[in-house]
Amino acid sequence: MEMHVNKFDGLNQKTDILIVSATQIKQTIIQGVLKEIDKTLNGLITQVMKEESYLAKANQLLWVRTEGKLPFKRILIVGLGKNSRSTGEEVDLETMRTAAATSLHAIKTTTARHVVFVLPNMVNLDVREIAHAMTEGIELAAYSFDRYKKQKKNHLQSFDLAVQDGRDVLASKKGMERARLFSHGTCFVRDLVNTTPHHMNPSELVQVAKKIAKESKDVRVSVYDESQLKRMGAGGIIGVAQGSTHPPYLVHLTYKPKTKTKKRIALVGKG
């Protein structure tokens, strides 16, 4: 599935499904993009909202067909909840992240090939951070571990984010790029965790670590085998490994960026 950031083309946006978020601001739900679409559809969105008792609660979904009056066949409205500074109920990045993930799960139940999510204009949130949060939500929700399953054809080819102000395209792209690095790393680790111990034993994990170091100039790897662990006095690791037919290893990956850093961070995993 590809992801891009583009300028929203308004009511001329070409896509299979257009996703628009909705918030409660002084009891008003239909605003901005939704208001324009509702006007073009002669109040259809207002009518459906009343019929379905739609209140734009966080992650509440509402489907509306455009009846051929717009380039996109359907609209998916996803609620973000209340957004009011005076009451302290403001939409935050986690709300945006989960809304994007919820939308992706809903899209999976359709046969749509192309989807566009219009980024909301939030006074209290930076557009770059919004794009970052939404991209993470979409990518992590799209994850599935299929190593032991028959490959299924994914109908969804693209899930794009559209900004309403063209000046926000660059910042949103940077947010998306950074988020994709984060989510790809998360999904990579999920694959390691989900792989059965039969296929991901200590020796295999060592090879994975060496491959990571080989593909990055800023990462180096040190591997300690059983004899080295004994000399180190690492009895805990050796003791646990006695219940396995596979020999133990300790892998030390070090990332040293080219730029000067303020502090060091150590992450320790037990395997």
Short mmCIF file of C-alpha atoms in Angstrom, two decimals:
data_model
loop_
_atom_site.label_atom_id
_atom_site.label_comp_id
_atom_site.label_asym_id
_atom_site.label_seq_id
_atom_site.Cartn_x
_atom_site.Cartn_y
_atom_site.Cartn_z
CA MET A 1 0.00 0.00 0.00
CA GLU A 2 1.42 3.36 -1.06
CA MET A 3 1.04 6.56 0.93
CA HIS A 4 1.42 10.15 -0.27
CA VAL A 5 0.61 13.69 0.83
CA ASN A 6 -1.22 15.92 -1.63
CA LYS A 7 -3.19 19.15 -1.72
CA PHE A 8 -6.90 18.46 -1.26
CA ASP A 9 -8.73 19.02 -4.55
CA GLY A 10 -11.98 19.92 -2.86
CA LEU A 11 -15.17 18.57 -4.36
CA ASN A 12 -13.17 17.54 -7.45
CA GLN A 13 -11.03 15.08 -5.48
CA LYS A 14 -10.77 11.80 -7.37
CA THR A 15 -10.75 8.71 -5.18
CA ASP A 16 -12.92 5.71 -4.33
CA ILE A 17 -13.56 6.77 -0.74
CA LEU A 18 -13.04 10.16 0.86
CA ILE A 19 -12.48 10.15 4.63
CA VAL A 20 -13.35 13.28 6.56
CA SER A 21 -13.07 13.75 10.32
CA ALA A 22 -15.79 15.35 12.42
CA THR A 23 -15.58 17.05 15.83
CA GLN A 24 -18.09 18.50 18.25
CA ILE A 25 -17.59 22.25 18.55
CA LYS A 26 -20.41 23.99 20.45
CA GLN A 27 -22.76 21.13 19.51
CA THR A 28 -21.97 21.67 15.81
CA ILE A 29 -20.66 18.68 13.86
CA ILE A 30 -20.90 19.69 10.19
CA GLN A 31 -18.12 22.20 9.50
CA GLY A 32 -15.48 22.94 6.87
CA VAL A 33 -15.16 20.23 4.22
CA LEU A 34 -18.23 18.37 5.50
CA LYS A 35 -20.31 21.53 5.19
CA GLU A 36 -19.29 21.97 1.54
CA ILE A 37 -20.06 18.35 0.72
CA ASP A 38 -23.37 18.47 2.59
CA LYS A 39 -24.42 21.52 0.58
CA THR A 40 -23.58 19.79 -2.70
CA LEU A 41 -25.57 16.73 -1.62
CA ASN A 42 -28.56 18.89 -0.65
CA GLY A 43 -28.26 18.18 3.06
CA LEU A 44 -27.84 14.42 2.74
CA ILE A 45 -25.10 14.24 5.38
CA THR A 46 -27.23 16.20 7.85
CA GLN A 47 -30.13 13.85 7.17
CA VAL A 48 -28.07 10.66 7.62
CA MET A 49 -26.48 12.00 10.82
CA LYS A 50 -29.93 12.62 12.30
CA GLU A 51 -31.22 9.19 11.23
CA GLU A 52 -28.18 7.41 12.71
CA SER A 53 -27.93 9.64 15.80
CA TYR A 54 -24.36 10.45 14.84
CA LEU A 55 -22.58 12.57 17.47
CA ALA A 56 -18.97 12.49 16.17
CA LYS A 57 -17.76 10.61 19.22
CA ALA A 58 -14.14 9.46 19.09
CA ASN A 59 -13.77 6.71 16.44
CA GLN A 60 -17.52 6.74 15.65
CA LEU A 61 -17.97 5.98 11.95
CA LEU A 62 -20.64 6.98 9.46
CA TRP A 63 -20.88 5.95 5.80
CA VAL A 64 -22.60 8.21 3.23
CA ARG A 65 -23.03 7.50 -0.49
CA THR A 66 -22.67 10.47 -2.83
CA GLU A 67 -25.23 9.12 -5.35
CA GLY A 68 -22.98 9.98 -8.30
CA LYS A 69 -22.98 13.71 -7.52
CA LEU A 70 -19.26 13.77 -6.64
CA PRO A 71 -16.12 12.06 -8.05
CA PHE A 72 -15.84 9.85 -4.93
CA LYS A 73 -18.53 7.20 -4.49
CA ARG A 74 -18.60 7.15 -0.70
CA ILE A 75 -17.67 9.31 2.26
CA LEU A 76 -16.44 7.84 5.52
CA ILE A 77 -16.89 10.23 8.43
CA VAL A 78 -14.79 9.43 11.50
CA GLY A 79 -15.47 11.15 14.79
CA LEU A 80 -12.76 12.83 16.87
CA GLY A 81 -14.92 13.72 19.85
CA LYS A 82 -15.31 17.12 21.48
CA ASN A 83 -12.82 19.87 20.71
CA SER A 84 -13.11 22.84 23.02
CA ARG A 85 -10.36 24.73 24.83
CA SER A 86 -12.83 26.29 27.24
CA THR A 87 -13.87 22.88 28.61
CA GLY A 88 -10.41 21.32 28.29
CA GLU A 89 -11.71 18.66 25.90
CA GLU A 90 -9.32 18.97 22.99
CA VAL A 91 -8.45 16.53 20.24
CA ASP A 92 -4.88 15.27 20.72
CA LEU A 93 -2.44 13.29 18.57
CA GLU A 94 -3.46 9.95 20.07
CA THR A 95 -7.04 10.70 19.01
CA MET A 96 -5.80 11.36 15.46
CA ARG A 97 -3.71 8.18 15.50
CA THR A 98 -6.58 5.94 16.58
CA ALA A 99 -9.02 7.66 14.19
CA ALA A 100 -6.72 6.90 11.28
CA ALA A 101 -6.33 3.28 12.40
CA THR A 102 -10.09 2.88 12.85
CA SER A 103 -10.63 4.24 9.34
CA LEU A 104 -8.14 1.79 7.87
CA HIS A 105 -9.90 -1.15 9.53
CA ALA A 106 -13.22 0.06 8.07
CA ILE A 107 -11.69 0.43 4.60
CA LYS A 108 -10.41 -3.16 4.78
CA THR A 109 -14.02 -4.37 4.70
CA THR A 110 -14.58 -2.72 1.31
CA THR A 111 -13.12 -3.29 -2.17
CA ALA A 112 -11.80 0.27 -2.48
CA ARG A 113 -8.46 0.64 -4.26
CA HIS A 114 -7.77 4.30 -3.58
CA VAL A 115 -8.56 6.28 -0.42
CA VAL A 116 -7.95 9.89 0.58
CA PHE A 117 -8.13 11.16 4.18
CA VAL A 118 -8.52 14.93 4.50
CA LEU A 119 -6.34 16.25 7.31
CA PRO A 120 -8.35 18.45 9.68
CA ASN A 121 -7.25 21.97 10.51
CA MET A 122 -6.48 21.93 14.23
CA VAL A 123 -5.51 25.12 16.06
CA ASN A 124 -3.89 23.21 18.91
CA LEU A 125 -1.96 20.71 16.74
CA ASP A 126 0.86 21.13 14.24
CA VAL A 127 0.09 19.73 10.76
CA ARG A 128 3.41 17.87 10.69
CA GLU A 129 2.55 16.12 13.96
CA ILE A 130 -0.95 15.31 12.68
CA ALA A 131 0.46 13.71 9.53
CA HIS A 132 2.97 11.77 11.65
CA ALA A 133 0.31 10.45 14.04
CA MET A 134 -2.12 9.52 11.28
CA THR A 135 0.53 7.77 9.22
CA GLU A 136 1.56 5.69 12.24
CA GLY A 137 -2.05 4.76 12.90
CA ILE A 138 -2.63 3.68 9.31
CA GLU A 139 0.61 1.74 8.90
CA LEU A 140 0.36 -0.10 12.21
CA ALA A 141 -3.29 -0.94 11.59
CA ALA A 142 -2.35 -2.29 8.16
CA TYR A 143 0.19 -4.73 9.67
CA SER A 144 -0.45 -8.45 9.46
CA PHE A 145 1.88 -11.39 9.97
CA ASP A 146 1.43 -13.65 6.94
CA ARG A 147 4.61 -15.69 6.87
CA TYR A 148 2.75 -18.96 7.44
CA LYS A 149 -0.36 -18.04 5.44
CA LYS A 150 -1.22 -18.15 1.79
CA GLN A 151 -0.51 -14.76 0.24
CA LYS A 152 -3.70 -12.74 -0.18
CA LYS A 153 -4.13 -10.03 -2.77
CA ASN A 154 -4.55 -6.63 -1.13
CA HIS A 155 -7.17 -4.58 -2.95
CA LEU A 156 -6.11 -1.30 -1.31
CA GLN A 157 -3.37 0.27 -3.44
CA SER A 158 -3.07 3.76 -1.97
CA PHE A 159 -4.06 5.58 1.20
CA ASP A 160 -3.23 9.26 0.80
CA LEU A 161 -3.40 12.22 3.16
CA ALA A 162 -4.74 15.49 1.74
CA VAL A 163 -4.00 18.89 3.28
CA GLN A 164 -6.45 21.74 2.81
CA ASP A 165 -3.70 24.39 2.60
CA GLY A 166 -1.05 23.83 -0.07
CA ARG A 167 1.55 25.46 2.20
CA ASP A 168 1.22 22.47 4.54
CA VAL A 169 2.23 19.85 1.98
CA LEU A 170 5.98 19.93 2.70
CA ALA A 171 5.62 19.79 6.49
CA SER A 172 3.08 16.97 6.22
CA LYS A 173 5.39 15.00 3.93
CA LYS A 174 8.18 15.28 6.48
CA GLY A 175 5.83 14.07 9.19
CA MET A 176 4.77 11.12 7.05
CA GLU A 177 8.35 10.17 6.16
CA ARG A 178 9.43 10.15 9.80
CA ALA A 179 6.35 8.19 10.86
CA ARG A 180 6.97 5.56 8.19
CA LEU A 181 10.46 5.01 9.60
CA PHE A 182 8.95 4.49 13.05
CA SER A 183 6.16 2.19 11.88
CA HIS A 184 8.43 0.14 9.60
CA GLY A 185 10.74 -0.43 12.55
CA THR A 186 7.80 -1.46 14.72
CA CYS A 187 6.47 -3.86 12.10
CA PHE A 188 9.94 -5.32 11.61
CA VAL A 189 10.15 -6.14 15.33
CA ARG A 190 6.60 -7.50 15.26
CA ASP A 191 7.71 -9.94 12.56
CA LEU A 192 10.62 -11.10 14.74
CA VAL A 193 8.33 -11.57 17.75
CA ASN A 194 5.63 -13.37 15.76
CA THR A 195 8.04 -15.77 14.05
CA THR A 196 8.02 -19.13 15.80
CA PRO A 197 11.09 -20.05 17.94
CA HIS A 198 11.72 -22.92 15.52
CA HIS A 199 12.47 -20.37 12.77
CA MET A 200 13.81 -17.56 14.96
CA ASN A 201 16.29 -19.26 17.29
CA PRO A 202 19.34 -17.45 18.75
CA SER A 203 21.52 -18.23 15.71
CA GLU A 204 18.88 -16.82 13.34
CA LEU A 205 18.55 -13.69 15.47
CA VAL A 206 22.31 -13.20 15.26
CA GLN A 207 22.06 -13.24 11.46
CA VAL A 208 19.27 -10.66 11.59
CA ALA A 209 21.43 -8.38 13.75
CA LYS A 210 24.42 -8.76 11.40
CA LYS A 211 22.20 -7.88 8.43
CA ILE A 212 21.01 -4.71 10.19
CA ALA A 213 24.60 -3.65 10.83
CA LYS A 214 25.63 -4.47 7.26
CA GLU A 215 22.87 -2.28 5.81
CA SER A 216 23.72 0.75 7.96
CA LYS A 217 27.04 2.58 8.26
CA ASP A 218 26.04 4.01 11.64
CA VAL A 219 25.32 0.63 13.26
CA ARG A 220 27.89 -1.90 14.42
CA VAL A 221 27.31 -5.30 15.98
CA SER A 222 29.19 -7.45 18.48
CA VAL A 223 28.19 -11.07 19.06
CA TYR A 224 29.23 -13.08 22.15
CA ASP A 225 28.97 -16.87 21.98
CA GLU A 226 28.67 -19.38 24.85
CA SER A 227 32.40 -19.54 25.67
CA GLN A 228 32.62 -15.74 25.80
CA LEU A 229 29.50 -15.58 27.97
CA LYS A 230 31.09 -18.00 30.45
CA ARG A 231 34.18 -15.80 30.70
CA MET A 232 31.91 -12.79 31.26
CA GLY A 233 30.15 -14.59 34.08
CA ALA A 234 26.78 -14.33 32.33
CA GLY A 235 25.31 -17.25 34.24
CA GLY A 236 21.71 -16.12 33.83
CA ILE A 237 21.83 -16.33 30.03
CA ILE A 238 23.71 -19.64 30.09
CA GLY A 239 21.33 -21.08 32.69
CA VAL A 240 18.23 -20.28 30.63
CA ALA A 241 19.86 -21.73 27.51
CA GLN A 242 20.40 -25.09 29.21
CA GLY A 243 16.74 -25.87 28.54
CA SER A 244 17.28 -25.50 24.79
CA THR A 245 19.09 -27.41 22.07
CA HIS A 246 20.25 -24.06 20.64
CA PRO A 247 23.40 -22.40 22.01
CA PRO A 248 23.02 -18.95 23.62
CA TYR A 249 24.29 -15.66 22.19
CA LEU A 250 24.45 -12.11 23.40
CA VAL A 251 24.04 -9.52 20.66
CA HIS A 252 25.18 -5.93 21.17
CA LEU A 253 24.03 -3.44 18.54
CA THR A 254 25.41 0.10 18.73
CA TYR A 255 24.02 3.05 16.80
CA LYS A 256 26.35 6.02 16.62
CA PRO A 257 24.98 8.94 14.56
CA LYS A 258 27.31 11.28 12.72
CA THR A 259 25.95 14.30 14.57
CA LYS A 260 26.90 15.01 18.16
CA THR A 261 24.49 13.59 20.73
CA LYS A 262 23.54 14.91 24.18
CA LYS A 263 23.03 11.57 25.91
CA ARG A 264 23.22 7.80 25.51
CA ILE A 265 20.25 5.43 25.58
CA ALA A 266 20.50 1.73 26.37
CA LEU A 267 17.73 -0.75 25.52
CA VAL A 268 18.04 -4.25 26.98
CA GLY A 269 15.97 -7.19 25.73
CA LYS A 270 15.91 -10.69 27.14
CA GLY A 271 15.19 -12.39 23.77
#
